[in-house]
Amino acid sequence: MSESLVVCDVAEDLVEKLRKFRFRKETNNAAIIMKIDKDKRLVVLDEELEGISPDELKDELPERQPRTFIVYSYKYQHDDGRVSYPLCFIFSSPVGCKPEQQMMYAGSKNKLVQTAELTKTDNTGIYRI
């Protein structure tokens, strides 16, 4: 039942931005950070970051607000020398957030995952393309 729950929809311009990001040709690490516009009940673009390391991305996350959905593209060097650029979906919900905000983000996550076509998940719940 929770998979069909949709609290917020995804803004049309964000849908297009995610599609382009998915097929980007650049080889640097990059992230799309999204948040919920509570008044419009929409997931919207918050920020785009280029050339950002995982540690720098971690520092960008708010400590007390679950305002963050992130799609992150990074360079991955395989043991056999191959290089790939996987996309990961990150959902941040820190301890101490307002319950109303937590519910809005949790109730919108599945819709965003479907919209971004993040189809594979490992046992940690991390979505990948």
Short mmCIF file of C-alpha atoms in Angstrom, two decimals:
data_model
loop_
_atom_site.label_atom_id
_atom_site.label_comp_id
_atom_site.label_asym_id
_atom_site.label_seq_id
_atom_site.Cartn_x
_atom_site.Cartn_y
_atom_site.Cartn_z
CA MET A 1 0.00 0.00 0.00
CA SER A 2 2.79 2.46 0.83
CA GLU A 3 4.20 2.06 -2.68
CA SER A 4 1.04 3.60 -4.14
CA LEU A 5 1.00 6.55 -1.71
CA VAL A 6 1.80 9.84 -3.45
CA VAL A 7 1.99 12.87 -1.20
CA CYS A 8 3.74 15.15 -3.71
CA ASP A 9 4.09 15.00 -7.46
CA VAL A 10 7.29 15.83 -9.39
CA ALA A 11 7.58 19.18 -11.19
CA GLU A 12 7.61 18.81 -15.00
CA ASP A 13 10.84 20.81 -15.42
CA LEU A 14 12.52 18.53 -12.86
CA VAL A 15 11.39 15.45 -14.79
CA GLU A 16 13.17 16.82 -17.88
CA LYS A 17 16.25 17.78 -15.84
CA LEU A 18 16.49 14.24 -14.41
CA ARG A 19 16.15 12.72 -17.89
CA LYS A 20 19.00 14.87 -19.22
CA PHE A 21 21.12 14.17 -16.15
CA ARG A 22 20.67 10.45 -16.64
CA PHE A 23 22.16 10.63 -20.14
CA ARG A 24 24.82 13.28 -19.48
CA LYS A 25 28.17 12.91 -21.25
CA GLU A 26 30.34 14.69 -18.66
CA THR A 27 32.75 12.55 -16.65
CA ASN A 28 32.92 14.60 -13.46
CA ASN A 29 30.97 13.82 -10.30
CA ALA A 30 27.69 15.73 -10.18
CA ALA A 31 24.50 15.91 -8.16
CA ILE A 32 20.95 17.11 -8.49
CA ILE A 33 19.53 18.11 -5.12
CA MET A 34 15.75 18.27 -4.81
CA LYS A 35 13.34 19.47 -2.16
CA ILE A 36 9.61 19.64 -1.60
CA ASP A 37 7.67 22.83 -2.16
CA LYS A 38 5.10 22.35 0.63
CA ASP A 39 2.64 24.90 -0.74
CA LYS A 40 2.52 23.39 -4.24
CA ARG A 41 3.04 19.80 -3.03
CA LEU A 42 5.74 19.32 -5.66
CA VAL A 43 9.25 17.90 -5.67
CA VAL A 44 11.34 20.67 -7.23
CA LEU A 45 14.97 21.35 -8.13
CA ASP A 46 16.91 22.87 -5.25
CA GLU A 47 20.46 22.88 -6.57
CA GLU A 48 22.78 21.38 -9.17
CA LEU A 49 26.38 20.67 -8.23
CA GLU A 50 29.28 19.81 -10.53
CA GLY A 51 32.66 18.35 -9.58
CA ILE A 52 31.54 17.43 -6.07
CA SER A 53 33.12 14.62 -4.06
CA PRO A 54 31.05 12.35 -1.80
CA ASP A 55 32.51 14.12 1.26
CA GLU A 56 31.63 17.55 -0.12
CA LEU A 57 28.13 16.30 -0.91
CA LYS A 58 27.75 15.03 2.65
CA ASP A 59 28.67 18.51 3.92
CA GLU A 60 25.86 20.00 1.78
CA LEU A 61 23.17 17.97 3.57
CA PRO A 62 21.20 19.83 6.24
CA GLU A 63 21.53 18.47 9.75
CA ARG A 64 17.92 18.98 10.87
CA GLN A 65 15.80 19.07 7.71
CA PRO A 66 14.71 16.19 5.48
CA ARG A 67 14.71 18.57 2.51
CA THR A 68 16.92 16.37 0.49
CA PHE A 69 16.48 13.96 -2.36
CA ILE A 70 19.70 13.60 -4.35
CA VAL A 71 20.60 11.90 -7.61
CA TYR A 72 24.38 11.56 -7.67
CA SER A 73 26.60 10.57 -10.60
CA TYR A 74 30.18 9.60 -9.80
CA LYS A 75 33.23 8.04 -11.40
CA TYR A 76 33.73 4.41 -10.38
CA GLN A 77 36.95 2.57 -11.20
CA HIS A 78 36.39 -1.21 -11.43
CA ASP A 79 39.06 -3.70 -10.35
CA ASP A 80 39.59 -4.71 -13.98
CA GLY A 81 40.33 -1.12 -15.01
CA ARG A 82 36.94 -0.29 -16.50
CA VAL A 83 35.35 3.03 -15.58
CA SER A 84 31.62 3.57 -15.14
CA TYR A 85 29.46 6.45 -13.97
CA PRO A 86 26.59 5.01 -11.91
CA LEU A 87 23.70 7.09 -10.66
CA CYS A 88 22.60 6.72 -7.05
CA PHE A 89 19.49 8.01 -5.34
CA ILE A 90 20.03 9.38 -1.84
CA PHE A 91 17.25 10.24 0.58
CA SER A 92 18.26 12.16 3.70
CA SER A 93 16.03 12.16 6.76
CA PRO A 94 18.10 13.21 9.78
CA VAL A 95 17.04 12.63 13.38
CA GLY A 96 15.16 15.56 14.87
CA CYS A 97 13.15 16.54 11.77
CA LYS A 98 9.56 17.65 12.05
CA PRO A 99 7.21 14.65 11.63
CA GLU A 100 5.13 16.52 9.02
CA GLN A 101 8.25 17.07 6.87
CA GLN A 102 9.38 13.47 7.31
CA MET A 103 5.98 12.21 6.17
CA MET A 104 5.95 14.47 3.09
CA TYR A 105 9.39 13.25 2.01
CA ALA A 106 8.77 9.59 2.80
CA GLY A 107 5.40 9.71 1.01
CA SER A 108 6.97 11.28 -2.10
CA LYS A 109 10.06 9.08 -2.42
CA ASN A 110 8.49 6.24 -4.43
CA LYS A 111 6.92 8.64 -6.97
CA LEU A 112 10.29 10.33 -7.47
CA VAL A 113 12.09 6.98 -7.86
CA GLN A 114 9.56 5.93 -10.52
CA THR A 115 9.77 9.28 -12.31
CA ALA A 116 13.58 9.24 -12.37
CA GLU A 117 13.45 5.63 -13.62
CA LEU A 118 15.72 4.38 -10.88
CA THR A 119 14.95 0.73 -11.37
CA LYS A 120 17.59 -1.30 -9.57
CA THR A 121 18.17 -1.52 -5.86
CA ASP A 122 20.67 -3.39 -3.75
CA ASN A 123 19.92 -4.80 -0.30
CA THR A 124 20.64 -1.44 1.36
CA GLY A 125 17.72 0.23 -0.43
CA ILE A 126 20.00 2.36 -2.61
CA TYR A 127 18.44 2.84 -6.01
CA ARG A 128 20.61 2.71 -9.11
CA ILE A 129 19.98 2.97 -12.80
#
